[in-house]
Amino acid sequence: MQNLSDNNSKIKELSKLNMSKFRKELKMFIVEGKHLVDEARKSNILIDAYSIEEKDGYIKISESAMKKICHTDTVVSEIGVCKLIEKNELSDKLLILDAIQDPGNLGSLMRSAKAFGFNTIILGNGTCDIYNDKVIRSSQGAIFKLNFINANLKEFIPTLKDYLVYGTNVRKGISVSDCKKNKKLALVLGNEGNGISDSVDSVIENNIYIPLDNTESLNVTVAGSILMYELRDNK
Amino acid sequence: MQNLSDNNSKIKELSKLNMSKFRKELKMFIVEGKHLVDEARKSNILIDAYSIEEKDGYIKISESAMKKICHTDTVVSEIGVCKLIEKNELSDKLLILDAIQDPGNLGSLMRSAKAFGFNTIILGNGTCDIYNDKVIRSSQGAIFKLNFINANLKEFIPTLKDYLVYGTNVRKGISVSDCKKNKKLALVLGNEGNGISDSVDSVIENNIYIPLDNTESLNVTVAGSILMYELRDNK
């Protein structure tokens, strides 16, 4: 049973993980709550777990130390410190994100990607940091089971020689119900407000859309999820 | 060109619309930003529009009056005051919500419901207030084109005699790809954490689910949207 005081250098280090820069430098990130700590443990990426109560498998810390680490006013009971793992392998189905900005959208898209077998996510410039606490919460643990690659999409997409790449530019393209499927397939989603940027659009040959009755539009998480659902292997 | 001072009784009245209780009492609600004001105007529910700048179709108010109305630290440039309209008609497709709590989920579900022709939303007890500013923002104007009915679901669902009612209890039911479709159809979604409550579940005969590869789950907005997409008329 370890017990850490508030001014311990470990606590100071952990409190820096609130910032994207230090997460990248230290190759670590924090998850909050028992559910996510358990999921991280199962995925073998948990380095340490901390709790404000004495508890098996957790290092006890004070409430004030916990607040310092989490930068919150409310008290989180359990946190886990996780290894940030980067692999360069590509799965058969890829989800490519061009500047998705809302953490809730990014986390929910991770859940859908995992559910429909899009096991690698390519993060284009301007995409929200995946280790943001809201992203992790919305992903409900899917984040631990996916592979992420940061890339300049204008350069990356043309390297996908044996993949069928679909953009989601609604002004061109064909209905998802009529489109060709492929084992190796990549789906590109654009920014919430502006869609796919012109420079990325210029390297995408084929686009698909969801047929809608009217002039309505869908939230990007919903649109992306319906497309992954339609393009998944066992459809 | 009207010009309202900060202490005008109108400003005081509008600042109360931040609270659900007063929205219900006054049968009015506020939308923020030019896009939503325009949408409200098109939908004929706009009572008045206010701007911090002199602008056609807007009543000018000061920045401090605007902050008072919006209860925000950042300044919103334009707002609209809208009529809260309640109709009891049912559309052929119904979306029934049993205690959906997240405003972003509720707003995005409205967008999907409108896009797939589920034009009436039944709000069960415990569902987030639809005139919450985050709900309105996420709905992107879909909120103005839908019909909402508040109901006790345990009593309401059995009155839907000519509707095919589908619950989303994942422990029972059949895959959405195998289920019967119907012109008059209702889809019931449950709470983010707990799903459909036992009392509502007890009055639902048929349940459907989305076939997933693995043990993953989907965000309720995503799941509900895929199901509405599959159950829509022109599928």
mmCIF file of N, CA, C and O in Angstrom, chain A residues 211-219 222, chain B residues 39 43 87 91 93-95 106-121 138-148 224-225 228-229 232-234:
data_model
loop_
_atom_site.group_PDB
_atom_site.id
_atom_site.type_symbol
_atom_site.label_atom_id
_atom_site.label_comp_id
_atom_site.label_asym_id
_atom_site.label_seq_id
_atom_site.Cartn_x
_atom_site.Cartn_y
_atom_site.Cartn_z
ATOM 1 N N PRO A 211 -28.711 9.126 -48.567
ATOM 2 C CA PRO A 211 -29.903 9.733 -49.170
ATOM 3 C C PRO A 211 -30.872 10.230 -48.093
ATOM 4 O O PRO A 211 -31.248 9.485 -47.204
ATOM 5 N N LEU A 212 -31.232 11.518 -48.147
ATOM 6 C CA LEU A 212 -32.162 12.104 -47.177
ATOM 7 C C LEU A 212 -33.374 12.654 -47.911
ATOM 8 O O LEU A 212 -33.266 13.120 -49.041
ATOM 9 N N ASP A 213 -34.523 12.620 -47.256
ATOM 10 C CA ASP A 213 -35.797 13.074 -47.832
ATOM 11 C C ASP A 213 -35.775 14.536 -48.256
ATOM 12 O O ASP A 213 -36.468 14.949 -49.151
ATOM 13 N N ASN A 214 -35.039 15.338 -47.540
ATOM 14 C CA ASN A 214 -35.287 16.767 -47.609
ATOM 15 C C ASN A 214 -33.990 17.554 -47.532
ATOM 16 O O ASN A 214 -32.920 17.060 -47.888
ATOM 17 N N THR A 215 -34.054 18.745 -47.113
ATOM 18 C CA THR A 215 -32.870 19.601 -47.065
ATOM 19 C C THR A 215 -32.112 19.467 -45.746
ATOM 20 O O THR A 215 -31.224 20.244 -45.463
ATOM 21 N N GLU A 216 -32.477 18.472 -44.965
ATOM 22 C CA GLU A 216 -31.846 18.337 -43.654
ATOM 23 C C GLU A 216 -30.406 17.859 -43.777
ATOM 24 O O GLU A 216 -29.991 17.351 -44.802
ATOM 25 N N SER A 217 -29.659 18.010 -42.700
ATOM 26 C CA SER A 217 -28.313 17.453 -42.642
ATOM 27 C C SER A 217 -28.197 16.663 -41.348
ATOM 28 O O SER A 217 -29.044 16.759 -40.471
ATOM 29 N N LEU A 218 -27.141 15.857 -41.248
ATOM 30 C CA LEU A 218 -26.932 15.048 -40.053
ATOM 31 C C LEU A 218 -25.687 15.518 -39.319
ATOM 32 O O LEU A 218 -24.759 16.049 -39.920
ATOM 33 N N ASN A 219 -25.662 15.285 -38.029
ATOM 34 C CA ASN A 219 -24.459 15.493 -37.236
ATOM 35 C C ASN A 219 -23.339 14.606 -37.812
ATOM 36 O O ASN A 219 -23.617 13.506 -38.279
ATOM 37 N N VAL A 222 -23.183 11.050 -36.535
ATOM 38 C CA VAL A 222 -24.286 10.233 -37.038
ATOM 39 C C VAL A 222 -24.011 9.835 -38.489
ATOM 40 O O VAL A 222 -24.098 8.652 -38.848
ATOM 41 N N GLU B 39 -33.711 30.543 -39.210
ATOM 42 C CA GLU B 39 -34.519 29.323 -39.272
ATOM 43 C C GLU B 39 -35.853 29.510 -38.545
ATOM 44 O O GLU B 39 -36.900 29.060 -39.002
ATOM 45 N N SER B 43 -39.680 29.417 -40.035
ATOM 46 C CA SER B 43 -40.673 28.508 -39.476
ATOM 47 C C SER B 43 -41.836 29.253 -38.820
ATOM 48 O O SER B 43 -42.687 28.630 -38.179
ATOM 49 N N LYS B 87 -48.501 20.829 -30.311
ATOM 50 C CA LYS B 87 -49.613 20.237 -31.053
ATOM 51 C C LYS B 87 -49.750 18.795 -30.589
ATOM 52 O O LYS B 87 -48.761 18.177 -30.213
ATOM 53 N N SER B 91 -47.365 12.074 -36.078
ATOM 54 C CA SER B 91 -46.941 11.723 -37.439
ATOM 55 C C SER B 91 -46.910 10.193 -37.558
ATOM 56 O O SER B 91 -47.067 9.476 -36.568
ATOM 57 N N LYS B 93 -44.382 8.286 -38.264
ATOM 58 C CA LYS B 93 -43.200 7.742 -37.572
ATOM 59 C C LYS B 93 -42.986 8.549 -36.292
ATOM 60 O O LYS B 93 -42.958 9.785 -36.332
ATOM 61 N N LEU B 94 -42.828 7.843 -35.186
ATOM 62 C CA LEU B 94 -42.636 8.521 -33.896
ATOM 63 C C LEU B 94 -41.296 8.124 -33.285
ATOM 64 O O LEU B 94 -40.918 6.955 -33.316
ATOM 65 N N LEU B 95 -40.623 9.086 -32.686
ATOM 66 C CA LEU B 95 -39.440 8.779 -31.886
ATOM 67 C C LEU B 95 -39.836 9.019 -30.429
ATOM 68 O O LEU B 95 -40.296 10.106 -30.081
ATOM 69 N N LEU B 106 -29.784 14.813 -27.403
ATOM 70 C CA LEU B 106 -31.162 15.160 -27.734
ATOM 71 C C LEU B 106 -31.217 16.012 -29.008
ATOM 72 O O LEU B 106 -32.004 15.738 -29.922
ATOM 73 N N GLY B 107 -30.335 17.025 -29.104
ATOM 74 C CA GLY B 107 -30.322 17.887 -30.287
ATOM 75 C C GLY B 107 -29.965 17.121 -31.556
ATOM 76 O O GLY B 107 -30.607 17.283 -32.601
ATOM 77 N N SER B 108 -28.947 16.259 -31.466
ATOM 78 C CA SER B 108 -28.541 15.485 -32.647
ATOM 79 C C SER B 108 -29.617 14.485 -33.050
ATOM 80 O O SER B 108 -29.831 14.237 -34.240
ATOM 81 N N LEU B 109 -30.303 13.914 -32.059
ATOM 82 C CA LEU B 109 -31.406 12.992 -32.376
ATOM 83 C C LEU B 109 -32.525 13.728 -33.114
ATOM 84 O O LEU B 109 -33.169 13.172 -33.999
ATOM 85 N N MET B 110 -32.762 15.008 -32.744
ATOM 86 C CA MET B 110 -33.778 15.801 -33.458
ATOM 87 C C MET B 110 -33.408 15.947 -34.930
ATOM 88 O O MET B 110 -34.250 15.794 -35.809
ATOM 89 N N ARG B 111 -32.119 16.249 -35.202
ATOM 90 C CA ARG B 111 -31.659 16.382 -36.593
ATOM 91 C C ARG B 111 -31.909 15.097 -37.363
ATOM 92 O O ARG B 111 -32.415 15.123 -38.477
ATOM 93 N N SER B 112 -31.527 13.964 -36.746
ATOM 94 C CA SER B 112 -31.709 12.674 -37.422
ATOM 95 C C SER B 112 -33.189 12.364 -37.614
ATOM 96 O O SER B 112 -33.599 11.878 -38.671
ATOM 97 N N ALA B 113 -34.000 12.651 -36.591
ATOM 98 C CA ALA B 113 -35.441 12.375 -36.672
ATOM 99 C C ALA B 113 -36.046 13.131 -37.846
ATOM 100 O O ALA B 113 -36.774 12.569 -38.668
ATOM 101 N N LYS B 114 -35.710 14.414 -37.968
ATOM 102 C CA LYS B 114 -36.236 15.225 -39.076
ATOM 103 C C LYS B 114 -35.748 14.665 -40.406
ATOM 104 O O LYS B 114 -36.520 14.535 -41.360
ATOM 105 N N ALA B 115 -34.473 14.314 -40.477
ATOM 106 C CA ALA B 115 -33.895 13.833 -41.733
ATOM 107 C C ALA B 115 -34.533 12.527 -42.197
ATOM 108 O O ALA B 115 -34.660 12.283 -43.392
ATOM 109 N N PHE B 116 -34.969 11.682 -41.248
ATOM 110 C CA PHE B 116 -35.524 10.382 -41.629
ATOM 111 C C PHE B 116 -37.046 10.317 -41.483
ATOM 112 O O PHE B 116 -37.642 9.247 -41.488
ATOM 113 N N GLY B 117 -37.683 11.468 -41.321
ATOM 114 C CA GLY B 117 -39.145 11.518 -41.330
ATOM 115 C C GLY B 117 -39.838 11.106 -40.034
ATOM 116 O O GLY B 117 -41.025 10.791 -40.039
ATOM 117 N N PHE B 118 -39.107 11.093 -38.928
ATOM 118 C CA PHE B 118 -39.738 10.838 -37.625
ATOM 119 C C PHE B 118 -40.131 12.211 -37.061
ATOM 120 O O PHE B 118 -39.423 12.791 -36.240
ATOM 121 N N ASN B 119 -41.275 12.727 -37.518
ATOM 122 C CA ASN B 119 -41.594 14.138 -37.296
ATOM 123 C C ASN B 119 -42.257 14.479 -35.966
ATOM 124 O O ASN B 119 -42.485 15.648 -35.674
ATOM 125 N N THR B 120 -42.602 13.463 -35.187
ATOM 126 C CA THR B 120 -43.117 13.720 -33.837
ATOM 127 C C THR B 120 -42.195 13.040 -32.829
ATOM 128 O O THR B 120 -41.843 11.874 -33.004
ATOM 129 N N ILE B 121 -41.799 13.785 -31.810
ATOM 130 C CA ILE B 121 -40.968 13.202 -30.747
ATOM 131 C C ILE B 121 -41.764 13.209 -29.448
ATOM 132 O O ILE B 121 -42.309 14.241 -29.044
ATOM 133 N N SER B 138 -27.446 22.052 -30.914
ATOM 134 C CA SER B 138 -27.154 20.764 -31.566
ATOM 135 C C SER B 138 -28.211 20.392 -32.595
ATOM 136 O O SER B 138 -27.934 19.644 -33.521
ATOM 137 N N SER B 139 -29.441 20.867 -32.408
ATOM 138 C CA SER B 139 -30.513 20.473 -33.337
ATOM 139 C C SER B 139 -30.377 21.198 -34.674
ATOM 140 O O SER B 139 -30.988 20.802 -35.660
ATOM 141 N N GLN B 140 -29.598 22.278 -34.722
ATOM 142 C CA GLN B 140 -29.345 23.006 -35.973
ATOM 143 C C GLN B 140 -30.625 23.422 -36.689
ATOM 144 O O GLN B 140 -30.690 23.396 -37.920
ATOM 145 N N GLY B 141 -31.640 23.764 -35.920
ATOM 146 C CA GLY B 141 -32.885 24.237 -36.529
ATOM 147 C C GLY B 141 -33.944 23.159 -36.708
ATOM 148 O O GLY B 141 -35.112 23.459 -36.946
ATOM 149 N N ALA B 142 -33.563 21.881 -36.598
ATOM 150 C CA ALA B 142 -34.547 20.795 -36.747
ATOM 151 C C ALA B 142 -35.655 20.942 -35.703
ATOM 152 O O ALA B 142 -36.808 20.597 -35.950
ATOM 153 N N ILE B 143 -35.314 21.500 -34.553
ATOM 154 C CA ILE B 143 -36.283 21.663 -33.457
ATOM 155 C C ILE B 143 -37.505 22.468 -33.901
ATOM 156 O O ILE B 143 -38.611 22.250 -33.416
ATOM 157 N N PHE B 144 -37.343 23.394 -34.862
ATOM 158 C CA PHE B 144 -38.462 24.232 -35.299
ATOM 159 C C PHE B 144 -39.431 23.479 -36.208
ATOM 160 O O PHE B 144 -40.519 23.941 -36.482
ATOM 161 N N LYS B 145 -38.999 22.333 -36.712
ATOM 162 C CA LYS B 145 -39.808 21.636 -37.722
ATOM 163 C C LYS B 145 -40.410 20.345 -37.188
ATOM 164 O O LYS B 145 -40.990 19.572 -37.939
ATOM 165 N N LEU B 146 -40.219 20.094 -35.913
ATOM 166 C CA LEU B 146 -40.723 18.859 -35.330
ATOM 167 C C LEU B 146 -41.870 19.161 -34.375
ATOM 168 O O LEU B 146 -42.021 20.277 -33.894
ATOM 169 N N ASN B 147 -42.658 18.135 -34.087
ATOM 170 C CA ASN B 147 -43.755 18.248 -33.133
ATOM 171 C C ASN B 147 -43.368 17.475 -31.874
ATOM 172 O O ASN B 147 -42.888 16.352 -31.970
ATOM 173 N N PHE B 148 -43.534 18.093 -30.713
ATOM 174 C CA PHE B 148 -43.141 17.448 -29.451
ATOM 175 C C PHE B 148 -44.344 17.224 -28.545
ATOM 176 O O PHE B 148 -45.198 18.108 -28.420
ATOM 177 N N GLY B 224 -29.808 5.226 -32.252
ATOM 178 C CA GLY B 224 -31.146 5.688 -32.634
ATOM 179 C C GLY B 224 -31.181 6.146 -34.086
ATOM 180 O O GLY B 224 -32.143 5.874 -34.807
ATOM 181 N N SER B 225 -30.121 6.817 -34.530
ATOM 182 C CA SER B 225 -30.088 7.334 -35.904
ATOM 183 C C SER B 225 -29.985 6.202 -36.918
ATOM 184 O O SER B 225 -30.651 6.229 -37.952
ATOM 185 N N MET B 228 -33.441 4.643 -37.099
ATOM 186 C CA MET B 228 -34.388 5.469 -37.879
ATOM 187 C C MET B 228 -34.061 5.397 -39.362
ATOM 188 O O MET B 228 -34.955 5.343 -40.204
ATOM 189 N N TYR B 229 -32.766 5.377 -39.665
ATOM 190 C CA TYR B 229 -32.308 5.248 -41.066
ATOM 191 C C TYR B 229 -32.824 3.947 -41.666
ATOM 192 O O TYR B 229 -33.330 3.915 -42.782
ATOM 193 N N ARG B 232 -36.885 3.984 -41.969
ATOM 194 C CA ARG B 232 -37.552 5.071 -42.700
ATOM 195 C C ARG B 232 -38.309 4.534 -43.905
ATOM 196 O O ARG B 232 -38.038 3.430 -44.378
ATOM 197 N N ASP B 233 -39.211 5.359 -44.445
ATOM 198 C CA ASP B 233 -40.120 4.896 -45.489
ATOM 199 C C ASP B 233 -39.462 4.529 -46.804
ATOM 200 O O ASP B 233 -39.790 3.519 -47.397
ATOM 201 N N ASN B 234 -38.553 5.359 -47.292
ATOM 202 C CA ASN B 234 -38.010 5.113 -48.638
ATOM 203 C C ASN B 234 -36.743 4.267 -48.637
ATOM 204 O O ASN B 234 -35.977 4.303 -49.571
#
